[in-house]
Coordinates of C-alpha atoms in Angstrom, one line a residue:
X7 CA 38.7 -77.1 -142.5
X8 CA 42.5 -76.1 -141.1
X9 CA 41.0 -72.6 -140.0
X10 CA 38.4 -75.1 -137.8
X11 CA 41.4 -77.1 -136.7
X12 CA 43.7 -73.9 -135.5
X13 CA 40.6 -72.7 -133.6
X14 CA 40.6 -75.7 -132.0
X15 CA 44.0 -75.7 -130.9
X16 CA 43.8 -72.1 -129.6
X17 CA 41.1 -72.8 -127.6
X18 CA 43.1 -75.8 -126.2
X19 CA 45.8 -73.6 -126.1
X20 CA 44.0 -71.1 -123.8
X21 CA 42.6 -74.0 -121.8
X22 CA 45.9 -75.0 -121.0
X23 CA 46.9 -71.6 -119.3
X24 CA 46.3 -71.5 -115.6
X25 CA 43.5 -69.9 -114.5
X26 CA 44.0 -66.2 -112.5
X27 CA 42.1 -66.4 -109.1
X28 CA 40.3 -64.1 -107.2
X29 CA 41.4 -64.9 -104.0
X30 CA 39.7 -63.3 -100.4
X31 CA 41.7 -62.4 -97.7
X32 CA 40.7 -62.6 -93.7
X33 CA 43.0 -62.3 -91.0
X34 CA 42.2 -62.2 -87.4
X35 CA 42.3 -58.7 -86.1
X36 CA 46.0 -58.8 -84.4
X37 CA 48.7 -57.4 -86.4
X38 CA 50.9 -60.1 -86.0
X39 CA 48.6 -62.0 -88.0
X40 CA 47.3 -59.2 -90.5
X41 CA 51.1 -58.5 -91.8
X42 CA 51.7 -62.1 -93.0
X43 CA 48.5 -62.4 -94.3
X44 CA 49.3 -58.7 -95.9
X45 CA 53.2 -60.4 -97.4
X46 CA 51.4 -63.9 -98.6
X47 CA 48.9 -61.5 -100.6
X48 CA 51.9 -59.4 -101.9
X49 CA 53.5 -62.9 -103.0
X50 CA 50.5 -64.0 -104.5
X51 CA 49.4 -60.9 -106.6
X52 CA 53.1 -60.6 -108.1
X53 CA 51.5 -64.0 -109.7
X54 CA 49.1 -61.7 -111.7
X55 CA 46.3 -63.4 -109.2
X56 CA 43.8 -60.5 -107.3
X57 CA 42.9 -60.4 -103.9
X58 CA 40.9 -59.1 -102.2
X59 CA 42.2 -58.2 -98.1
X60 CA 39.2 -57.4 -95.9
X61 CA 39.7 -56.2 -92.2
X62 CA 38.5 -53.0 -90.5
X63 CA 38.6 -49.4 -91.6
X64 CA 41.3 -48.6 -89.0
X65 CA 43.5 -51.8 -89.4
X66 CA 43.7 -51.0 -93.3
X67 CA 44.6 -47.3 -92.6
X68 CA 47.4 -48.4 -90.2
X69 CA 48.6 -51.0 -93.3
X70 CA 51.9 -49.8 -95.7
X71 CA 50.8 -48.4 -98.6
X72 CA 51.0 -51.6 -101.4
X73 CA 53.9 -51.1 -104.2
X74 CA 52.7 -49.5 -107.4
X75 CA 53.2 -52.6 -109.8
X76 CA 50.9 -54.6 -107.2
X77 CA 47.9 -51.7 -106.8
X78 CA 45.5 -52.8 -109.4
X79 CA 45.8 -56.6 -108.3
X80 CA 44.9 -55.8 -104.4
X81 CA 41.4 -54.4 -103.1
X82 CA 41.3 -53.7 -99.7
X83 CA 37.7 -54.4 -97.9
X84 CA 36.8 -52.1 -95.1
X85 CA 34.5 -54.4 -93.0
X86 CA 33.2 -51.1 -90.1
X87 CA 33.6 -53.2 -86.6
X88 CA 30.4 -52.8 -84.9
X89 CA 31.0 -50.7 -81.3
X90 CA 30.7 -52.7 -77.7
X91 CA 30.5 -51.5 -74.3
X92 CA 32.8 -53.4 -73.5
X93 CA 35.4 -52.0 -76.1
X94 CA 37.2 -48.2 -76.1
X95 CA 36.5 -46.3 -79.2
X96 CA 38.5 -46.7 -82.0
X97 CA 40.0 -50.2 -81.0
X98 CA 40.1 -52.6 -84.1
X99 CA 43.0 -54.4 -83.4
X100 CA 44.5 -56.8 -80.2
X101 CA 47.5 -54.0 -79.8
X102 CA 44.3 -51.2 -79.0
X103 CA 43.6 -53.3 -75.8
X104 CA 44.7 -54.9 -72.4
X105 CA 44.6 -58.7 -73.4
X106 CA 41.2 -59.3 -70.6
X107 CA 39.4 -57.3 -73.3
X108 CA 40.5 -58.9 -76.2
X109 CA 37.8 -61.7 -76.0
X110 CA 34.8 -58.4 -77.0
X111 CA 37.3 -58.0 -79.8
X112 CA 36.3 -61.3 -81.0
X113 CA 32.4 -60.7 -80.6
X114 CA 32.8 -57.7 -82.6
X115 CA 34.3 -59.7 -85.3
X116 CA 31.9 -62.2 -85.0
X117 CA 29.6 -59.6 -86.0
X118 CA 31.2 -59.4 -89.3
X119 CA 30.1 -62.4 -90.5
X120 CA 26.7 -60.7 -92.0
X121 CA 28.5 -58.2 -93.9
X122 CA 31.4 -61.1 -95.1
X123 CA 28.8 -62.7 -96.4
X124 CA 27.2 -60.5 -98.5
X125 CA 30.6 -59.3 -99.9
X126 CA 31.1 -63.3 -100.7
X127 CA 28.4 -63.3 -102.3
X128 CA 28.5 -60.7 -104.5
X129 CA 32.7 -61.1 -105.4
X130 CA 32.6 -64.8 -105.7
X131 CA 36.0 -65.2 -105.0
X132 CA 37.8 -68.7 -106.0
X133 CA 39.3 -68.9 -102.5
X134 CA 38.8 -67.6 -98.7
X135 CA 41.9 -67.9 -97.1
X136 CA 41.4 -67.3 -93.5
X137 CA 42.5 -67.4 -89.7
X138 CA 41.8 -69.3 -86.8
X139 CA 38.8 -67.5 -85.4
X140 CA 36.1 -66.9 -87.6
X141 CA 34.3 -70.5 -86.9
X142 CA 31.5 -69.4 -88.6
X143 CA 33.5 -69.3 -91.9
X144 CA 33.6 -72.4 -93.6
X145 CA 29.8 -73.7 -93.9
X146 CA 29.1 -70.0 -95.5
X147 CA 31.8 -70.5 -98.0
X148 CA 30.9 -74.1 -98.7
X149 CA 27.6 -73.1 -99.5
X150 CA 28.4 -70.3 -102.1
X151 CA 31.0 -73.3 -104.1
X152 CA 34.1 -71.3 -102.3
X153 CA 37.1 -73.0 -102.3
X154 CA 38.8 -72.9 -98.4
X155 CA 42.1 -72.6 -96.8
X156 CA 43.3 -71.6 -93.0
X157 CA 46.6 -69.9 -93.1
X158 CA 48.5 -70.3 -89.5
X159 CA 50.8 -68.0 -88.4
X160 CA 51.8 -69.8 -85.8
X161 CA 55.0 -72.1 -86.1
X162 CA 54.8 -75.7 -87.3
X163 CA 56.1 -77.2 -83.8
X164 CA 53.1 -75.1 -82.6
X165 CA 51.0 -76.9 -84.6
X166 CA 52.7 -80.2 -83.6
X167 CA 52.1 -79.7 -80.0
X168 CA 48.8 -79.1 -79.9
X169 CA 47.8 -81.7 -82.1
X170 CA 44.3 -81.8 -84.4
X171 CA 40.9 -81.3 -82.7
X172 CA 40.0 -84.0 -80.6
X173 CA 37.2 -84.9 -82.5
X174 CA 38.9 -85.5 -85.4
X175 CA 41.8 -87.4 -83.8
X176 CA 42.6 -90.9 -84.0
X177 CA 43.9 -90.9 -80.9
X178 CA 43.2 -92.0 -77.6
X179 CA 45.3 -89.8 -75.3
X180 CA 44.1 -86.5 -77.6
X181 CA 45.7 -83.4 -76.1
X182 CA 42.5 -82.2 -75.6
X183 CA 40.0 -84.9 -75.5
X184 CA 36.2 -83.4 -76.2
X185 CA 34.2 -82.7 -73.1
X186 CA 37.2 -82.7 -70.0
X187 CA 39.0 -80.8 -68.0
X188 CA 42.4 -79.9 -69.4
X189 CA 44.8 -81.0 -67.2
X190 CA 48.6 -79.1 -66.7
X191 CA 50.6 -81.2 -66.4
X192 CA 49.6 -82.8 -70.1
X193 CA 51.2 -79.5 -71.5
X194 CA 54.0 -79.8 -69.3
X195 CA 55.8 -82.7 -71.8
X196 CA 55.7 -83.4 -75.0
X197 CA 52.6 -85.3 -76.3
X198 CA 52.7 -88.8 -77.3
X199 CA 52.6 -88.6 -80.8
X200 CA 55.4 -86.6 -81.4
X201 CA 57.9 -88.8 -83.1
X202 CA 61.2 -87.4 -82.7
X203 CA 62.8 -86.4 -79.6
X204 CA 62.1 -83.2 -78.6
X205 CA 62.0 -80.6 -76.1
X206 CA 59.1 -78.2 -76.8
X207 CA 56.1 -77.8 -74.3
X208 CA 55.2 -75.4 -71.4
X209 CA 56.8 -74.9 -68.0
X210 CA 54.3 -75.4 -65.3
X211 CA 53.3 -72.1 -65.1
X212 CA 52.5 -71.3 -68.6
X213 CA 50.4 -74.0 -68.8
X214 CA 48.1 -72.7 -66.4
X215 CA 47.7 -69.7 -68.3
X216 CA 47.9 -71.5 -71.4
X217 CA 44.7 -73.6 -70.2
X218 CA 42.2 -70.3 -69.1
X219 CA 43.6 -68.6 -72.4
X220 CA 43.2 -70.9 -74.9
X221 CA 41.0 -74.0 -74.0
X222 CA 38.7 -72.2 -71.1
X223 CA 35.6 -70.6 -72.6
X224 CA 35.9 -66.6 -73.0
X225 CA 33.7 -64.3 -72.6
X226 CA 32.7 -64.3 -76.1
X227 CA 31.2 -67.6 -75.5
X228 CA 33.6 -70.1 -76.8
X229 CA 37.4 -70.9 -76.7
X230 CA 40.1 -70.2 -79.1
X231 CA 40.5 -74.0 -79.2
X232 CA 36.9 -74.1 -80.3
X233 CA 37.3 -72.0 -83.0
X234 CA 40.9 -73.4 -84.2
X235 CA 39.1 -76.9 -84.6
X236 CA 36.0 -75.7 -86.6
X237 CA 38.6 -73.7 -88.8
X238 CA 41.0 -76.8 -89.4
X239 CA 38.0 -79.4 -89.8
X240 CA 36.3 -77.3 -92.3
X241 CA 39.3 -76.9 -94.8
X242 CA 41.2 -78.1 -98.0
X243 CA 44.1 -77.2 -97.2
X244 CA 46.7 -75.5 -94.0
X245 CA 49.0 -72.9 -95.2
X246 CA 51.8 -72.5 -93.0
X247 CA 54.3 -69.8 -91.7
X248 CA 57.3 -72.1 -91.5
X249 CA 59.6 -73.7 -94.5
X250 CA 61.3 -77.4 -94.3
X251 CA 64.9 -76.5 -94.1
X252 CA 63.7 -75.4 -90.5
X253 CA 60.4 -77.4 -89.1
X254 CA 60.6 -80.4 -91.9
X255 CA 60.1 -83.1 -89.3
X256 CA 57.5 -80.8 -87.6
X257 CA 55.9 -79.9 -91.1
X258 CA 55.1 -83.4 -92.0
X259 CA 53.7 -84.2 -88.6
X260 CA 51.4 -82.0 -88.4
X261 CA 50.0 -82.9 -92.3
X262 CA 50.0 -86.9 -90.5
X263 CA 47.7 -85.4 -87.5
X264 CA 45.4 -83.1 -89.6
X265 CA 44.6 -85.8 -92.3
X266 CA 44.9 -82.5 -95.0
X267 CA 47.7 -81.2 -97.4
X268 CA 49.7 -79.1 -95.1
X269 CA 51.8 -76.4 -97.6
X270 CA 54.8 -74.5 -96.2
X271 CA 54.7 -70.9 -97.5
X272 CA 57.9 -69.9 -96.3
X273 CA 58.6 -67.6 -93.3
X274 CA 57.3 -64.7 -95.4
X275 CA 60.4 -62.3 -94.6
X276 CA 59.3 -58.9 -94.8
X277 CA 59.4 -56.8 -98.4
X278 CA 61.3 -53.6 -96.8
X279 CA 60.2 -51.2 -94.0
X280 CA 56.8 -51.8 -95.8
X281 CA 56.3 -54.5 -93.2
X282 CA 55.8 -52.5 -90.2
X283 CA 52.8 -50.5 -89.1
X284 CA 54.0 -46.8 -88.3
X285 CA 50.8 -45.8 -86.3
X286 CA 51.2 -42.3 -86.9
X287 CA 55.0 -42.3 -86.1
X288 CA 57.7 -40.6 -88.6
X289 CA 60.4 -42.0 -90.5
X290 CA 62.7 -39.1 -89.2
X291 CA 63.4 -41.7 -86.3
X292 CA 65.5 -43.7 -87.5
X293 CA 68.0 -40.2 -88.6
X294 CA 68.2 -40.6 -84.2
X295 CA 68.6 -44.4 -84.4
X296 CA 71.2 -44.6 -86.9
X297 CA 73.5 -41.7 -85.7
X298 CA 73.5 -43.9 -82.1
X299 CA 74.2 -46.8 -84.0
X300 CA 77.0 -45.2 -86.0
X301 CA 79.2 -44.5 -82.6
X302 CA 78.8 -48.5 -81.6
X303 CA 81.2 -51.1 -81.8
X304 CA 80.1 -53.9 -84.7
X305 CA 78.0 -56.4 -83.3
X306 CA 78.0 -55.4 -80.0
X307 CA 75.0 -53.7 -79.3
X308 CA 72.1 -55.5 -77.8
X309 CA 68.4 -55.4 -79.2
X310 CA 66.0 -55.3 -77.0
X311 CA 62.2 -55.1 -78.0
X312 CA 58.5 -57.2 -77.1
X313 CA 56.2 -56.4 -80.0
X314 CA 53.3 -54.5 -80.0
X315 CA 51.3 -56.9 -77.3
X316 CA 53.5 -58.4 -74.8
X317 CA 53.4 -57.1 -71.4
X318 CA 55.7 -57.7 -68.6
X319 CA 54.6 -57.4 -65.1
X320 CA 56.0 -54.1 -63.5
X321 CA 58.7 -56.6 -61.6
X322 CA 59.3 -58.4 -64.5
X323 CA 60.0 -55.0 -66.6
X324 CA 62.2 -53.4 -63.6
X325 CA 64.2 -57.0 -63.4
X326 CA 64.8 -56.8 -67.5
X327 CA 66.1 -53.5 -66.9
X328 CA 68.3 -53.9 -64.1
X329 CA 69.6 -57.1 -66.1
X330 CA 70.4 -54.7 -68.9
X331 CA 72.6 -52.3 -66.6
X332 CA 74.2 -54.9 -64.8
X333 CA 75.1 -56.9 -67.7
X334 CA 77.4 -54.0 -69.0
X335 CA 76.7 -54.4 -72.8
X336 CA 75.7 -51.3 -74.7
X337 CA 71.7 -51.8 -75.5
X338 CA 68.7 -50.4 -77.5
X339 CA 65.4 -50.8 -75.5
X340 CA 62.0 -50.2 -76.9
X341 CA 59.2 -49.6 -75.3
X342 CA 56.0 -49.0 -76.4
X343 CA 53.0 -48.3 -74.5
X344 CA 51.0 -51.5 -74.9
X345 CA 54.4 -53.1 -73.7
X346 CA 53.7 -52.1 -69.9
X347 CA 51.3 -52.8 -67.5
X348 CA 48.2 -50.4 -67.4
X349 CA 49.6 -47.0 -65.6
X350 CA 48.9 -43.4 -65.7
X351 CA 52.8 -42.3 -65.6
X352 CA 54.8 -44.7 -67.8
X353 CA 57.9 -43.5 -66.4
X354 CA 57.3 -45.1 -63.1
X355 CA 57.9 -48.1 -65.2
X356 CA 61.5 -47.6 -65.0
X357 CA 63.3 -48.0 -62.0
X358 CA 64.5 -44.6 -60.5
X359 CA 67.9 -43.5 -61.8
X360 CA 68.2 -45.9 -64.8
X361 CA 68.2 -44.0 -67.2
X362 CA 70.6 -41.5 -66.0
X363 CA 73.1 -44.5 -65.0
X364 CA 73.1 -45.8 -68.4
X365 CA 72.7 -42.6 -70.5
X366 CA 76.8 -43.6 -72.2
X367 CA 75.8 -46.8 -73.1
X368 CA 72.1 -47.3 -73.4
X369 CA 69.0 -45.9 -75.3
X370 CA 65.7 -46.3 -74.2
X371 CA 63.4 -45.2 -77.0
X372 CA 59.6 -44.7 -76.0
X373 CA 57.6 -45.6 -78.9
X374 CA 57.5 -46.8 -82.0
X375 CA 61.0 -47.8 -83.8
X376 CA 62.2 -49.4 -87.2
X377 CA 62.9 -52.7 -86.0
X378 CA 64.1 -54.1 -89.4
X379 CA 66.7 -51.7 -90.3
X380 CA 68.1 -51.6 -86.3
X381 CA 68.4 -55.8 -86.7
X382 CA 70.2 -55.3 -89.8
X383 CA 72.8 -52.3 -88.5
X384 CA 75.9 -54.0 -88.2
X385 CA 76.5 -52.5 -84.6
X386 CA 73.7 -54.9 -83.4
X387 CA 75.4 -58.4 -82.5
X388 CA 72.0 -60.2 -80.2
X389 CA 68.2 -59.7 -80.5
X390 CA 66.5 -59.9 -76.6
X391 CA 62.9 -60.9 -77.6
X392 CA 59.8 -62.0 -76.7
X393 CA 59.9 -64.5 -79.5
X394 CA 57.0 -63.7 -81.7
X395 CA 57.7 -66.0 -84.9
X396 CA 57.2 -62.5 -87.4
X397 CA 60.0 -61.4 -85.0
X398 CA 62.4 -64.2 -84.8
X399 CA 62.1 -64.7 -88.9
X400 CA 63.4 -60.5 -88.8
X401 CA 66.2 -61.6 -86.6
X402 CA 67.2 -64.4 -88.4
X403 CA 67.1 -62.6 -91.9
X404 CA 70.4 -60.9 -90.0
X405 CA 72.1 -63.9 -88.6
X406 CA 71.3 -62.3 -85.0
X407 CA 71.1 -64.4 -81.8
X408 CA 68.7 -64.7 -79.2
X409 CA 68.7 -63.8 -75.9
X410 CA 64.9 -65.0 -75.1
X411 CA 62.0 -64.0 -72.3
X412 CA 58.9 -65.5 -74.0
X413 CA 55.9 -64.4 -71.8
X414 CA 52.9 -66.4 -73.3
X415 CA 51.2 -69.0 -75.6
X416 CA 53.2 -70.2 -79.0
X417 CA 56.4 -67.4 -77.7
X418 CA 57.1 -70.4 -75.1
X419 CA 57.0 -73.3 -77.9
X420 CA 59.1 -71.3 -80.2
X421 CA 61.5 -70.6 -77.5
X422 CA 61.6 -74.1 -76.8
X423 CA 62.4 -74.7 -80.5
X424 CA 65.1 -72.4 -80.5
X425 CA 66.9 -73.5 -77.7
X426 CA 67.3 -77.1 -79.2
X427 CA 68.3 -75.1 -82.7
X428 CA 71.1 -73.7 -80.4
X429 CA 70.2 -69.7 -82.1
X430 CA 70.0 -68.4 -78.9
X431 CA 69.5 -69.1 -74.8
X432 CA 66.1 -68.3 -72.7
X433 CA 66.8 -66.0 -69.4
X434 CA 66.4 -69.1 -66.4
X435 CA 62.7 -68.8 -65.2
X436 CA 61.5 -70.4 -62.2
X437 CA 59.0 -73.2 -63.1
X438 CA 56.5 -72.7 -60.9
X439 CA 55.7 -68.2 -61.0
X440 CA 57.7 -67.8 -64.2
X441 CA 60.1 -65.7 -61.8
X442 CA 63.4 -64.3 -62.6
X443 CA 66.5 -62.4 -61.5
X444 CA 68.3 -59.2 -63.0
X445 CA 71.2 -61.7 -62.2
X446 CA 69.8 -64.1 -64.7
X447 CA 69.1 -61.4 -67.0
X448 CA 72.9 -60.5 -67.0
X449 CA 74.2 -63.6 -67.1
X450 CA 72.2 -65.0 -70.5
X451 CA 73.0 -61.6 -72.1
X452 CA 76.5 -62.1 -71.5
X453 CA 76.6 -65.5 -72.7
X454 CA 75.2 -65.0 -76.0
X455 CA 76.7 -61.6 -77.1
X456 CA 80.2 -62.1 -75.9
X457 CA 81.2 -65.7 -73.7
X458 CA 83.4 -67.8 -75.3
X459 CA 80.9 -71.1 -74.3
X460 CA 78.1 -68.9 -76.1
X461 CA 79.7 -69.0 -79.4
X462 CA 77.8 -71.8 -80.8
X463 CA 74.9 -69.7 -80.6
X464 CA 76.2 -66.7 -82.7
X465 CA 77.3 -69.3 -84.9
X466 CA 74.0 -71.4 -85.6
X467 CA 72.4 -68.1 -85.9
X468 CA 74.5 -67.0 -88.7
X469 CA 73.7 -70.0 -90.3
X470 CA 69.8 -69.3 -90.1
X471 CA 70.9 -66.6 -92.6
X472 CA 71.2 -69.7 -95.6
X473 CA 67.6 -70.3 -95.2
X474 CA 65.7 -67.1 -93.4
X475 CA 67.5 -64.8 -95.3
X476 CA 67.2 -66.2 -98.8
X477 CA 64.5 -64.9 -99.9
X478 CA 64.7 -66.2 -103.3
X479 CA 63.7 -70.2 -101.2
X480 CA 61.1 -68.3 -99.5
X481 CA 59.3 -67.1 -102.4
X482 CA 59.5 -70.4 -104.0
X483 CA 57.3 -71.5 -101.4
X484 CA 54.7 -69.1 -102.3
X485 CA 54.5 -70.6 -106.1
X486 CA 54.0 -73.9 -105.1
X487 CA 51.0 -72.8 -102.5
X488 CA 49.7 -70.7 -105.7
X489 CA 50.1 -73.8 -107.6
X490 CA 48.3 -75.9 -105.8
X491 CA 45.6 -72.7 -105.2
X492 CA 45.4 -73.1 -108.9
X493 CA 45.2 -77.0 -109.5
X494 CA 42.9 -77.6 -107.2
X495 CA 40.5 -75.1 -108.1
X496 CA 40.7 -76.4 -111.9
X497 CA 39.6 -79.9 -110.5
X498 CA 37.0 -78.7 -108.4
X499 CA 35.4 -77.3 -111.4
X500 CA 36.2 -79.4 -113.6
X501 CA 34.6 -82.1 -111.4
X502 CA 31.4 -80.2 -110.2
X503 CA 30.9 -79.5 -114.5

C-alpha cells in the first residue's frame, strides 16, 4: 500500500516539473533580425529547452559558432533558398543585395514554406517563434496543434506608432485603414492613440518612402504591412526587443492595441564578439584597431559606422565625410561595401584628398570591423550611427552617446526616441529631401563629444549603462518569456486532453 502511495507522489512529483520544449526558430533573412533571434535562442537553451534555428545554408555558415555547453541543445536547419532570376548567386541574406531587390528575397522565402512544413511536421516542435514575413506561417502551424509566437525586433515605440492591423483595430482613424491610400502626412505626427506626449514619427520625407516601402505592394505581390498583420493576428503571444526600464509606457501600449500578451525579452545584449558575423574576415583586425586606439585620448574618439545595409547617397556619404574633417575630432569610419551606393571604384566614394588630410587623426577602415570591442575601448567617447536598435543597445552597453543620421524606416522612430531620452542629438536634416550640410555634420559632432551644452547627453547616456548594460536584468527577461513559453503550453495541453 505505501509503495502504491510513494509512486503516486513521484509521479505527481514529476508532473510538477516544467516541461522542456522543443522550440523552432524562423527569422526573416536579414541579419539584423537573424542575430537576436540567434541571442534569444542562446537564452533560451541555457534553460535546458532545444531549438531548433532554421534559415539558409549560407546564413547559418556566416553565424558564430554556438558555445560548447549550448551544442547539443541547438540544431541548426539548412532550409536551400530556391534560385531567381531576379537574385545574384549566392545571396541569402538582405546585406547580399541593393534594397530594390530585396522584395525577390522575399519570394524566395516564400518558397520555403513547402520544405518548413514538412520539417514541422516531422519535429513537432512545442513552439514556432517567428518574424514578420512569413504570412503563410500561422494557419500551417495551427493546423499541426503548434503553439505560435512573432518575435519583433523592432523597438516598442515602433510598434506603438504603427499601431495593430487595421482590421483588427478598434479604431476609427486606424493608421492604416484597410483598402486606402496611405496618406503622409498621417505619419508625419504622432497617431491619436498614443497616450503620452511624445515626439516620435517621420519627417516628411521619410514618410514618402516609408509609404512605397512598407504599405505599397512589392514586387513579391504583397506589402510588408500585409504580412506584419497576418503574423500579429495569427499569434499567442508578441515577444519584444525592448525592456520596461526603457519603453514601459510604450510596452504596455502596444499590448492595449494588439489585444495579446506582449512580453519584453530584454534588449538581448550581445554574448561576446560571438554576436557579429565575420563574413570571411580575420580576427587579426582588431591587433590594427586596438594599436590606433591605444595612441587616443580617453573618450575622445568618434565612432563612426551604418551597419551592414544602410546606404547613403554619394552626396550624403561625401557631406558625412567632410563633417568628420571639419569637425576636428579624431574618428574611426567604417565602411563596408553594402554601405555605398552601387559603384565600380569604391574609392570615388570618398572625396578627393580626404584621406590624406586626415591621415593624423582619422581611420577609415574598408570592411568589416569588431564593432563591440571598438564601442567598449575607452578611447571611444560618441557612437555616429544609423540607429539600428541591435546597434544602439551595443552602444548603450558602453554608456556611449549618439551622434545620429538615421536613413530609413524604424532608424527614424528610434531616433526620434532617443532624442526625447536626451542619449544623443540627430545631424539637422531638411524636412522636405532629408538634405544636410557637412556644417551640420560638424556642429552635432561637436556638441555631443565635447560642448559644454552637450553634456546632458554624455550624461543620460551613461546612465543607459544601469539598464543596457546589466545583463543580469536582461536575462531575467528571457525567464519570464520561457515561463510563460512553458505555462502556456502545459494549459494548452492540458485543455485539448
Amino acid at each position: 500500500m505505501s509503495s502504491d502511495i510513494n509512486t503516486t507522489k513521484m509521479d505527481a512529483m514529476v508532473d510538477d516539473q516544467p516541461k522542456k520544449l522543443h522550440i523552432a526558430m524562423f527569422p526573416w533573412l536579414a541579419f539584423g533580425h537573424i542575430i537576436p533571434f540567434l541571442e534569444l535562442s542562446k537564452l533560451i537553451a541555457r534553460k535546458g529547452h532545444r531549438i531548433s534555428f532554421i534559415s539558409t545554408p549560407r546564413n547559418i555558415e556566416r553565424l558564430p559558432k554556438i558555445p560548447l555547453d549550448l551544442a547539443a541543445f541547438i540544431t541548426f536547419v539548412k532550409l536551400p533558398l530556391p534560385h531567381l532570376e531576379n537574385l545574384p548567386e549566392n545571396a541569402e541574406a538582405t546585406m547580399d543585395l541593393p534594397h530594390h531587390i530585396v522584395p525577390y528575397l522575399k519570394i524566395a522565402y516564400d518558397s520555403l514554406q513547402e520544405p518548413l512544413s514538412r520539417f514541422l511536421e516531422t519535429s513537432t516542435p512545442d513552439w514556432i517563434v517567428y518574424d514578420f514575413a512569413p504570412h503563410w506561417l500561422p494557419p500551417i502551424a495551427i493546423k499541426l496543434c503548434i503553439s505560435r509566437a512573432f518575435f519583433s525586433v523592432f523597438s516598442a515605440s515602433c510598434l506603438g506608432f504603427f499601431g495593430p492591423p487595421a482590421e483588427s483595430s478598434v479604431m476609427e482613424d486606424a493608421i492604416h485603414p484597410k483598402g486606402m491610400r496611405m496618406e503622409p502626412e498621417r505619419l508625419t505626427v504622432p497617431p491619436k492613440w498614443i497616450t503620452f506626449p511624445t515626439k516620435v514619427a517621420f519627417p516628411l520625407f521619410v514618410a514618402n518612402e516609408v509609404i512605397l516601402a512598407f504599405f505599397e505592394e512589392n514586387a513579391s505581390g504583397i506589402s510588408d504591412w500585409f504580412r506584419f498583420s497576418k503574423m500579429a493576428l495569427g499569434s499567442e503571444v508578441m515577444a519584444v526587443k525592448a525592456c520596461m526600464e526603457v519603453e514601459g509606457e510604450w510596452l504596455k501600449l502596444v499590448e492595449n492595441l494588439f489585444n495579446l500578451p506582449v512580453i519584453p525579452v530584454g534588449l538581448l545584449p550581445p554574448s561576446g564578439e560571438g554576436q557579429l558575423v565575420h563574413d570571411d574576415h580575420k580576427d587579426s583586425a582588431w591587433g590594427t584597431i586596438v594599436e590606433w586606439l591605444d595612441k587616443q585620448e580617453k573618450g575622445s574618439v568618434v565612432y563612426v559606422a551604418f551597419g551592414s545595409e544602410s546606404e547613403p547617397s554619394q552626396e550624403d556619404f561625401k557631406e558625412l565625410a567632410l563633417g568628420l574633417e571639419q569637425s576636428g575630432l579624431p574618428f574611426f569610419l567604417v565602411i563596408r561595401k553594402q554601405n555605398l551606393p552601387e559603384s565600380e571604384d569604391s574609392d570615388e566614394q570618398i572625396p578627393e584628398g580626404f584621406e590624406e588630410r586626415i591621415k593624423d587623426r582619422g581611420i577609415v577602415w574598408w570592411g568589416w570591423a569588431p564593432q563591440v570591442k571598438i564601442l567598449g575601448h575607452d578611447s571611444v567617447g560618441g557612437y555616429f550611427t544609423h540607429c539600428g536598435w541591435s546597434s544602439v543597445t551595443e552602444a548603450f552597453q558602453f554608456g556611449r552617446p549618439l551622434i545620429m543620421l538615421p536613413m530609413f524606416g524604424d532608424q527614424v522612430l528610434n531616433g526620434k526616441l532617443l532624442e526625447e531620452m536626451q542619449t544623443g542629438a540627430e545631424v539637422p536634416r531638411n524636412e522636405q529631401d532629408g538634405s544636410f550640410s557637412r556644417e551640420s555634420v560638424a556642429k552635432t559632432l561637436r556638441l555631443v563629444m565635447k560642448d559644454a551644452e552637450g553634456q546632458i547627453y554624455r550624461d543620460k547616456a551613461k546612465e543607459m549603462m544601469t539598464s543596457f548594460g546589466d545583463k543580469q536584468l536582461q536575462y531575467r527577461y528571457v525567464d519570464k518569456f520561457v515561463e510563460f513559453l512553458v505555462n502556456h503550453r502545459r494549459v494548452m495541453l492540458a485543455t485539448k486532453g
